[in-house]
Short mmCIF file of C-alpha atoms (C1' of nucleotides) in Angstrom, two decimals:
data_model
loop_
_atom_site.label_atom_id
_atom_site.label_comp_id
_atom_site.label_asym_id
_atom_site.label_seq_id
_atom_site.Cartn_x
_atom_site.Cartn_y
_atom_site.Cartn_z
CA MET U 1 0.06 -0.12 0.01
CA ASN U 2 2.09 2.86 -1.37
CA THR U 3 -0.58 5.71 -0.49
CA SER U 4 -2.50 5.39 2.70
CA VAL U 5 -6.24 5.97 2.65
CA LYS U 6 -5.98 8.93 5.07
CA LYS U 7 -3.34 10.68 2.94
CA VAL U 8 -6.07 10.64 0.08
CA ALA U 9 -8.67 11.92 2.25
CA LEU U 10 -6.57 14.81 3.14
CA LEU U 11 -5.67 15.54 -0.36
CA ASN U 12 -9.18 15.47 -1.60
CA ALA U 13 -10.51 17.57 1.31
CA ALA U 14 -7.69 20.19 0.91
CA GLU U 15 -8.24 20.40 -2.65
CA ARG U 16 -11.95 20.96 -2.40
CA LEU U 17 -11.51 23.44 0.37
CA PHE U 18 -8.65 25.26 -1.00
CA TYR U 19 -10.45 25.56 -4.05
CA GLU U 20 -13.65 26.87 -2.61
CA HIS U 21 -12.05 29.33 -0.11
CA GLY U 22 -8.50 29.92 -1.44
CA PHE U 23 -5.42 28.70 0.39
CA ARG U 24 -5.36 31.41 3.05
CA GLY U 25 -9.13 31.13 3.55
CA VAL U 26 -8.94 27.73 4.97
CA GLY U 27 -7.08 26.60 8.13
CA LEU U 28 -5.75 23.05 8.72
CA LYS U 29 -8.22 22.54 11.48
CA GLN U 30 -10.87 22.54 8.92
CA ILE U 31 -9.08 20.22 6.36
CA ILE U 32 -8.45 17.83 9.32
CA ARG U 33 -12.03 17.78 10.40
CA GLU U 34 -13.36 17.03 6.96
CA ALA U 35 -10.73 14.57 6.04
CA ASP U 36 -11.81 12.86 9.41
CA VAL U 37 -7.92 12.60 10.45
CA ALA U 38 -5.87 13.47 13.32
CA THR U 39 -3.68 16.56 13.36
CA MET U 40 -0.24 14.41 13.47
CA THR U 41 -1.71 12.24 10.75
CA LEU U 42 -1.55 15.37 8.41
CA TYR U 43 1.85 16.16 9.64
CA ASN U 44 2.94 12.71 8.97
CA HIS U 45 2.23 13.01 5.18
CA PHE U 46 3.03 16.56 4.74
CA SER U 47 5.71 18.41 6.64
CA SER U 48 3.71 22.05 6.49
CA LYS U 49 0.71 23.51 5.04
CA GLU U 50 2.80 24.85 2.22
CA HIS U 51 3.77 21.41 1.11
CA LEU U 52 0.04 20.36 1.26
CA VAL U 53 -0.54 23.10 -1.03
CA GLU U 54 2.27 21.70 -3.51
CA GLU U 55 0.99 18.27 -3.30
CA VAL U 56 -2.53 19.60 -3.81
CA LEU U 57 -1.51 21.49 -6.90
CA LYS U 58 0.19 18.31 -8.46
CA GLN U 59 -2.69 16.02 -7.70
CA ARG U 60 -4.98 18.79 -9.58
CA GLU U 61 -2.72 18.96 -12.48
CA GLU U 62 -2.67 15.33 -12.89
CA ARG U 63 -6.32 15.30 -12.66
CA TYR U 64 -6.68 17.94 -15.26
CA TRP U 65 -4.62 16.24 -17.95
CA SER U 66 -6.00 12.86 -17.65
CA TYR U 67 -9.39 14.38 -18.14
CA LEU U 68 -8.35 16.41 -21.02
CA ASP U 69 -6.41 13.54 -22.62
CA ALA U 70 -9.04 11.00 -22.31
CA LEU U 71 -11.45 13.30 -23.99
CA VAL U 72 -9.24 14.86 -26.67
CA GLN U 73 -8.29 11.41 -28.09
CA GLU U 74 -11.99 10.59 -28.57
CA GLU U 75 -11.90 13.08 -31.62
CA TYR U 76 -8.81 13.37 -33.67
CA GLU U 77 -10.07 15.43 -36.53
CA THR U 78 -10.17 18.90 -35.11
CA PRO U 79 -8.22 18.85 -31.90
CA PHE U 80 -8.33 22.42 -31.42
CA LEU U 81 -12.04 22.76 -31.18
CA PHE U 82 -12.18 19.71 -29.09
CA ALA U 83 -9.77 20.82 -26.56
CA VAL U 84 -11.90 23.94 -26.00
CA LYS U 85 -14.94 21.63 -25.60
CA ALA U 86 -13.05 19.26 -23.23
CA HIS U 87 -11.77 22.23 -21.17
CA GLY U 88 -15.39 23.60 -20.92
CA LYS U 89 -16.47 20.21 -19.64
CA TRP U 90 -13.81 20.34 -17.22
CA LEU U 91 -15.05 23.51 -15.94
CA GLU U 92 -18.34 22.37 -15.68
CA GLU U 93 -17.66 19.51 -13.38
CA GLU U 94 -14.52 20.69 -11.55
CA SER U 95 -13.79 24.11 -11.84
CA TYR U 96 -16.97 26.62 -11.64
CA GLN U 97 -15.09 29.10 -9.60
CA GLY U 98 -11.73 30.40 -11.27
CA ASP U 99 -8.45 28.67 -11.66
CA MET U 100 -6.50 27.30 -8.79
CA PHE U 101 -3.17 27.71 -10.33
CA LEU U 102 -3.46 31.15 -11.23
CA ARG U 103 -4.51 31.81 -7.57
CA ALA U 104 -1.67 29.94 -6.46
CA ILE U 105 0.67 32.09 -8.50
CA GLU U 106 -0.99 35.18 -7.28
CA ASP U 107 -1.25 34.31 -3.66
CA TYR U 108 2.27 33.10 -3.11
CA ALA U 109 4.29 35.29 -5.77
CA GLY U 110 7.17 36.60 -4.07
CA THR U 111 6.39 34.46 -0.86
CA ASN U 112 6.81 30.87 -1.69
CA ASN U 113 8.75 30.04 -4.99
CA ASP U 114 8.29 26.41 -5.04
CA ILE U 115 4.58 26.58 -5.01
CA GLU U 116 4.57 29.48 -7.60
CA ASN U 117 6.76 27.50 -9.95
CA ILE U 118 4.43 24.47 -9.79
CA ALA U 119 1.57 26.47 -10.88
CA ARG U 120 3.56 28.34 -13.42
CA SER U 121 4.97 24.85 -15.05
CA HIS U 122 1.16 23.89 -15.28
CA LYS U 123 0.56 27.08 -17.30
CA SER U 124 3.47 26.56 -19.39
CA ARG U 125 2.60 22.95 -20.18
CA LEU U 126 -0.88 24.23 -21.35
CA LEU U 127 0.89 26.39 -23.94
CA ARG U 128 3.23 23.87 -25.01
CA TYR U 129 0.23 21.43 -25.61
CA PHE U 130 -1.11 23.92 -27.85
CA GLN U 131 2.15 24.33 -29.64
CA THR U 132 2.28 20.75 -30.26
CA LEU U 133 -1.20 20.74 -31.89
CA ALA U 134 -0.27 23.78 -33.87
CA LYS U 135 2.82 22.09 -35.42
CA ARG U 136 1.19 18.79 -36.22
CA ILE U 137 -1.52 20.83 -38.09
CA GLY U 138 1.33 22.62 -40.01
CA GLU U 139 0.39 26.03 -39.78
CA ASP U 140 2.93 28.68 -40.72
CA ASN U 141 2.12 30.74 -37.65
CA SER U 142 1.62 27.85 -35.34
CA ASN U 143 3.30 29.63 -32.34
CA ASP U 144 0.72 32.54 -32.58
CA LEU U 145 -2.17 29.88 -32.94
CA ALA U 146 -0.94 28.18 -29.73
CA HIS U 147 -1.05 31.58 -27.84
CA TYR U 148 -4.58 32.44 -29.07
CA PHE U 149 -6.06 29.02 -27.79
CA THR U 150 -4.14 29.40 -24.46
CA LEU U 151 -5.65 32.96 -23.95
CA LEU U 152 -9.01 31.55 -25.14
CA LEU U 153 -9.08 28.80 -22.27
CA GLU U 154 -7.93 31.27 -19.71
CA GLY U 155 -10.84 33.72 -20.63
CA THR U 156 -13.32 30.94 -20.69
CA THR U 157 -12.31 30.01 -16.91
CA SER U 158 -12.54 33.29 -15.83
CA MET U 159 -16.11 33.82 -17.51
CA THR U 160 -17.01 30.71 -15.85
CA THR U 161 -16.84 32.46 -12.52
CA LEU U 162 -19.09 35.03 -13.88
CA MET U 163 -21.77 33.27 -15.83
CA GLY U 164 -21.25 29.66 -15.58
CA ALA U 165 -19.49 26.91 -17.46
CA GLU U 166 -22.16 26.49 -20.02
CA LYS U 167 -22.41 29.96 -21.41
CA ALA U 168 -18.76 30.47 -21.07
CA THR U 169 -17.92 27.68 -23.14
CA GLU U 170 -20.82 28.44 -25.74
CA TYR U 171 -19.01 31.82 -26.52
CA SER U 172 -15.52 30.42 -26.43
CA MET U 173 -16.40 27.61 -28.99
CA ALA U 174 -17.84 30.32 -31.29
CA MET U 175 -14.81 32.20 -30.98
CA ALA U 176 -12.46 29.16 -31.52
CA LYS U 177 -14.21 28.54 -34.69
CA LYS U 178 -13.56 32.17 -35.98
CA ILE U 179 -9.85 31.73 -35.31
CA VAL U 180 -9.51 28.35 -36.96
CA TYR U 181 -11.27 29.30 -39.90
CA SER U 182 -9.86 32.63 -40.36
CA PRO U 183 -7.12 33.61 -43.06
CA SER U 184 -3.89 34.16 -41.21
CA MET I 1 -11.95 69.03 3.30
CA ASN I 2 -14.15 66.08 2.37
CA THR I 3 -11.54 63.20 2.38
CA SER I 4 -8.63 63.22 4.65
CA VAL I 5 -5.15 62.88 3.35
CA LYS I 6 -4.74 59.87 5.71
CA LYS I 7 -7.77 58.04 4.37
CA VAL I 8 -6.44 58.52 0.97
CA ALA I 9 -3.02 57.17 2.17
CA LEU I 10 -4.82 53.98 3.71
CA LEU I 11 -6.75 53.26 0.77
CA ASN I 12 -3.87 53.52 -1.65
CA ALA I 13 -1.50 51.34 0.47
CA ALA I 14 -4.29 48.92 1.15
CA GLU I 15 -5.07 48.71 -2.87
CA ARG I 16 -1.45 48.05 -3.63
CA LEU I 17 -0.96 45.47 -0.90
CA PHE I 18 -4.24 43.69 -1.32
CA TYR I 19 -3.25 43.30 -5.13
CA GLU I 20 -0.04 42.18 -4.62
CA HIS I 21 -0.49 39.39 -1.77
CA GLY I 22 -4.21 38.94 -1.89
CA PHE I 23 -6.95 40.16 0.71
CA ARG I 24 -6.24 37.53 3.38
CA GLY I 25 -2.41 37.59 2.75
CA VAL I 26 -2.13 41.19 4.04
CA GLY I 27 -2.64 42.23 7.78
CA LEU I 28 -4.05 45.60 8.73
CA LYS I 29 -0.59 46.09 10.72
CA GLN I 30 1.38 46.11 7.36
CA ILE I 31 -1.28 48.54 5.84
CA ILE I 32 -1.16 50.91 8.76
CA ARG I 33 2.82 50.73 8.77
CA GLU I 34 2.98 51.49 4.89
CA ALA I 35 0.38 54.24 5.01
CA ASP I 36 1.95 55.72 7.93
CA VAL I 37 -1.05 55.93 9.93
CA ALA I 38 -2.10 54.82 13.51
CA THR I 39 -4.44 51.99 14.07
CA MET I 40 -7.46 53.92 15.30
CA THR I 41 -7.13 56.19 12.26
CA LEU I 42 -7.99 53.21 10.16
CA TYR I 43 -10.85 52.42 12.35
CA ASN I 44 -12.09 55.88 12.43
CA HIS I 45 -12.38 55.61 8.49
CA PHE I 46 -13.40 52.18 8.12
CA SER I 47 -15.41 50.24 10.51
CA SER I 48 -13.69 46.81 9.66
CA LYS I 49 -11.07 45.28 7.46
CA GLU I 50 -13.96 43.81 5.14
CA HIS I 51 -15.31 47.35 4.69
CA LEU I 52 -11.90 48.45 3.93
CA VAL I 53 -11.80 45.67 1.02
CA GLU I 54 -15.23 47.23 -0.08
CA GLU I 55 -13.91 50.72 -0.42
CA VAL I 56 -10.59 49.66 -1.88
CA LEU I 57 -12.70 47.53 -4.83
CA LYS I 58 -14.79 50.87 -5.43
CA GLN I 59 -11.87 52.92 -5.75
CA ARG I 60 -10.20 50.60 -8.04
CA GLU I 61 -13.33 50.37 -10.14
CA GLU I 62 -13.49 53.92 -10.48
CA ARG I 63 -9.83 54.27 -11.41
CA TYR I 64 -10.50 51.60 -14.04
CA TRP I 65 -13.27 53.13 -15.88
CA SER I 66 -11.66 56.79 -15.61
CA TYR I 67 -8.67 55.25 -17.38
CA LEU I 68 -10.44 53.39 -19.99
CA ASP I 69 -12.87 56.23 -20.78
CA ALA I 70 -10.07 58.67 -21.38
CA LEU I 71 -8.31 56.50 -23.67
CA VAL I 72 -11.17 55.08 -25.67
CA GLN I 73 -12.60 58.62 -26.50
CA GLU I 74 -9.55 59.51 -28.11
CA GLU I 75 -10.24 57.18 -30.97
CA TYR I 76 -13.94 56.76 -31.97
CA GLU I 77 -13.68 54.89 -35.10
CA THR I 78 -12.92 51.58 -34.07
CA PRO I 79 -14.10 51.73 -30.41
CA PHE I 80 -13.78 47.61 -29.88
CA LEU I 81 -10.20 47.32 -30.82
CA PHE I 82 -9.21 50.39 -29.01
CA ALA I 83 -10.90 49.07 -25.88
CA VAL I 84 -8.63 46.20 -26.05
CA LYS I 85 -5.66 48.34 -26.43
CA ALA I 86 -6.84 50.54 -23.71
CA HIS I 87 -7.17 47.60 -21.28
CA GLY I 88 -3.90 46.24 -22.39
CA LYS I 89 -2.52 49.48 -21.13
CA TRP I 90 -4.13 49.29 -17.96
CA LEU I 91 -2.62 45.99 -17.52
CA GLU I 92 0.62 47.32 -18.40
CA GLU I 93 0.43 50.02 -15.60
CA GLU I 94 -1.52 48.72 -13.04
CA SER I 95 -2.38 44.98 -13.22
CA TYR I 96 0.60 43.04 -13.90
CA GLN I 97 -0.74 40.20 -11.77
CA GLY I 98 -4.27 39.14 -12.31
CA ASP I 99 -7.53 40.60 -11.71
CA MET I 100 -8.45 42.29 -8.08
CA PHE I 101 -12.14 41.78 -8.88
CA LEU I 102 -12.04 38.05 -9.76
CA ARG I 103 -9.99 37.44 -6.69
CA ALA I 104 -12.61 39.19 -4.37
CA ILE I 105 -15.31 37.08 -5.83
CA GLU I 106 -13.45 33.77 -5.39
CA ASP I 107 -12.00 34.64 -1.91
CA TYR I 108 -15.43 35.94 -0.47
CA ALA I 109 -18.00 33.78 -2.16
CA GLY I 110 -20.23 32.43 0.42
CA THR I 111 -18.41 34.39 3.16
CA ASN I 112 -19.20 38.10 2.42
CA ASN I 113 -21.79 38.80 -0.11
CA ASP I 114 -21.30 42.67 -0.01
CA ILE I 115 -17.82 42.34 -1.39
CA GLU I 116 -18.85 39.64 -3.74
CA ASN I 117 -21.60 41.89 -5.19
CA ILE I 118 -19.31 44.93 -5.63
CA ALA I 119 -16.76 42.74 -7.52
CA ARG I 120 -19.71 41.25 -9.64
CA SER I 121 -21.21 44.36 -10.34
CA HIS I 122 -17.89 45.79 -11.83
CA LYS I 123 -17.94 42.48 -14.19
CA SER I 124 -21.28 42.94 -15.28
CA ARG I 125 -20.59 46.72 -16.01
CA LEU I 126 -17.82 45.68 -18.40
CA LEU I 127 -20.25 43.35 -20.28
CA ARG I 128 -22.73 46.04 -20.43
CA TYR I 129 -20.28 48.19 -21.84
CA PHE I 130 -19.30 46.06 -24.70
CA GLN I 131 -23.24 45.55 -25.25
CA THR I 132 -23.37 49.31 -25.63
CA LEU I 133 -20.72 49.66 -28.01
CA ALA I 134 -22.05 46.44 -30.08
CA LYS I 135 -25.44 47.93 -30.35
CA ARG I 136 -24.07 51.37 -31.65
CA ILE I 137 -22.19 49.60 -34.31
CA GLY I 138 -25.46 48.09 -35.38
CA GLU I 139 -24.37 44.23 -35.69
CA ASP I 140 -27.19 41.84 -35.74
CA ASN I 141 -25.46 39.55 -33.10
CA SER I 142 -24.36 42.11 -31.04
CA ASN I 143 -24.88 40.37 -27.62
CA ASP I 144 -22.61 37.58 -28.90
CA LEU I 145 -19.96 40.32 -29.78
CA ALA I 146 -20.01 41.68 -26.36
CA HIS I 147 -19.34 38.52 -24.65
CA TYR I 148 -16.57 37.61 -27.09
CA PHE I 149 -14.75 40.82 -26.12
CA THR I 150 -15.57 40.45 -22.43
CA LEU I 151 -13.80 36.94 -22.72
CA LEU I 152 -10.94 38.31 -24.47
CA LEU I 153 -10.42 41.02 -21.90
CA GLU I 154 -10.71 38.45 -19.15
CA GLY I 155 -8.30 36.08 -21.05
CA THR I 156 -5.78 38.85 -21.52
CA THR I 157 -5.57 39.69 -18.01
CA SER I 158 -4.94 36.16 -17.17
CA MET I 159 -2.26 35.75 -19.79
CA THR I 160 -0.61 38.89 -18.19
CA THR I 161 0.22 36.96 -15.24
CA LEU I 162 1.83 34.35 -17.15
CA MET I 163 3.75 36.31 -19.67
CA GLY I 164 3.30 40.20 -19.13
CA ALA I 165 1.12 42.66 -20.30
CA GLU I 166 3.03 43.47 -23.70
CA LYS I 167 2.88 40.01 -25.20
CA ALA I 168 -0.76 39.36 -23.85
CA THR I 169 -2.06 42.29 -25.49
CA GLU I 170 -0.20 41.60 -28.80
CA TYR I 171 -2.19 38.15 -28.95
CA SER I 172 -5.53 39.61 -27.82
CA MET I 173 -5.28 42.44 -30.38
CA ALA I 174 -4.60 40.00 -33.12
CA MET I 175 -7.70 37.79 -31.94
CA ALA I 176 -9.93 40.93 -31.67
CA LYS I 177 -9.16 41.74 -35.39
CA LYS I 178 -10.17 38.12 -36.42
CA ILE I 179 -13.55 38.56 -34.50
CA VAL I 180 -14.23 42.05 -35.64
CA TYR I 181 -13.48 41.19 -39.37
CA SER I 182 -15.00 37.98 -39.56
CA PRO I 183 -18.31 37.15 -41.31
CA SER I 184 -21.03 36.37 -38.55
"C1'" DC H 1 6.72 -12.32 19.17
"C1'" DC H 2 8.69 -8.17 18.06
"C1'" DT H 3 9.13 -4.44 15.21
"C1'" DT H 4 7.80 -0.91 12.47
"C1'" DA H 5 4.33 2.05 10.38
"C1'" DT H 6 0.32 4.30 10.80
"C1'" DA H 7 -3.11 6.22 13.46
"C1'" DT H 8 -5.37 8.33 17.22
"C1'" DA H 9 -6.82 12.42 21.11
"C1'" DG H 10 -5.95 16.34 23.20
"C1'" DA H 11 -3.17 19.90 24.99
"C1'" DA H 12 -0.04 23.39 24.61
"C1'" DC H 13 3.02 26.78 22.13
"C1'" DG H 14 4.12 31.27 20.54
"C1'" DA H 15 2.96 34.08 16.89
"C1'" DC H 16 -0.11 36.90 14.61
"C1'" DC H 17 -4.71 38.65 13.88
"C1'" DT H 18 -8.68 41.91 14.10
"C1'" DT H 19 -10.94 44.76 17.19
"C1'" DT H 20 -11.53 47.74 21.26
"C1'" DA H 21 -10.19 51.01 25.12
"C1'" DT H 22 -7.80 54.93 27.05
"C1'" DA H 23 -5.85 58.94 27.18
"C1'" DT H 24 -3.07 62.68 25.04
"C1'" DC H 25 -2.08 65.96 21.29
"C1'" DT H 26 -2.82 69.08 17.13
"C1'" DT H 27 -5.67 72.07 14.47
"C1'" DA H 28 -8.77 74.73 12.52
"C1'" DA H 29 -13.43 76.52 12.52
"C1'" DA H 30 -16.97 79.15 15.49
"C1'" DT J 1 -10.93 81.45 23.30
"C1'" DT J 2 -13.35 77.73 23.32
"C1'" DT J 3 -14.93 73.62 21.17
"C1'" DA J 4 -15.04 69.61 18.35
"C1'" DA J 5 -13.08 66.68 15.29
"C1'" DG J 6 -9.25 64.15 13.71
"C1'" DA J 7 -5.11 61.78 14.78
"C1'" DT J 8 -1.82 60.10 17.78
"C1'" DA J 9 0.44 56.21 20.80
"C1'" DT J 10 0.00 52.43 23.82
"C1'" DA J 11 -2.01 48.53 25.44
"C1'" DA J 12 -4.70 44.46 25.64
"C1'" DA J 13 -8.57 41.63 24.87
"C1'" DG J 14 -9.94 37.55 22.42
"C1'" DG J 15 -9.48 34.57 18.73
"C1'" DT J 16 -7.21 31.68 15.14
"C1'" DC J 17 -3.13 30.29 13.15
"C1'" DG J 18 0.30 26.69 11.97
"C1'" DT J 19 3.11 23.57 14.62
"C1'" DT J 20 4.90 20.50 18.17
"C1'" DC J 21 4.50 17.36 21.90
"C1'" DT J 22 2.94 13.40 24.74
"C1'" DA J 23 1.16 9.21 25.11
"C1'" DT J 24 -1.66 5.59 23.40
"C1'" DA J 25 -3.71 2.18 20.02
"C1'" DT J 26 -4.01 -0.79 16.01
"C1'" DA J 27 -2.46 -3.83 12.82
"C1'" DA J 28 0.41 -6.04 9.30
"C1'" DG J 29 5.21 -8.23 8.18
"C1'" DG J 30 9.31 -10.67 9.15
#
DNA sequence: CCTTATATAGAACGACCTTTATATCTTAAA
DNA sequence: TTTAAGATATAAAGGTCGTTCTATATAAGG
């Protein structure tokens, strides 16, 4: 048994609470209570709150890419549009209120470099993902295209906070089509 | 003298610090120190930290619209593109690291409705602004267009955190042109 | 059986937080 | 000159925070 059931409970409770109320808006006491775990159990698995934040971010990144990969590979014809749609589904199910990684960057910038770097690396991976897609298509301005879609997904996430994932995705899909089927 | 010099110092210090480290990442002690003010002076002007947050948001909203209005009216021909550019300038000068209103919504959702409502009303005002512009143009799908540009600005703000305002604005301007000059 | 890992409850620590209280000082208008 | 408002310094209350400590319990593996 590599990962204990208690550690999983802690990570899940922490991810949910951090996402709902922000990293600084949640105390360890609350996490411990909701994970139904003793104080020292937390400190046996994570050496500090900030290390817990790091692990939560890593877990969320993994979940995000698993979710996206699984969906995107269903449809291979128009990977760009499908990525937008898949991201929209992720927002609907798991990200109704902003982006945890962006918040981590903002909350810990200049305070905790480890946390900030983990969050930033997730974001650069998103850009790299679109760059790979764009090159495969063989566009001449593939780097620009990748940036457009990164910006589009970021915008959709923000809009989700304002009007829900369904409407946000509806608009971002329409924009995505304009971008894909538009002369460069 | 309607607003005292100390109150202004408090609001400015608070806005800067809240923006840099988040509402919960800054204590009143730090705000008081950097505003060079006594504790009771803060409580003479603001009845609590959360009320201070409200006033900071109101001040920032005013500054944002003053900034945008002043610039947009310089060029009246293509108001959409110019709004994107003006927003980019705002990002460059005052918003290098995410959006304060979005953070307020996320940090205080379910905790403080007053703060959340102030932040949300700023966002709905942004949408209304674009709706007005779109109607003036006389597009048939003016409501969609307004949403596209709201999403575009939100995306640009997020991208600024990731790669700076200059590059973010460069890409969002290119996207804006594709959207404006694209068949509906 | 013994060891080791994992878990438990509960108290306590010092630091920091927001807020209130008290008492003094400046200043400008009435 | 008196008065009232604004600002000051200092202290402390009351709470929460992250973290550590102690001491005990359980269960699986060698």
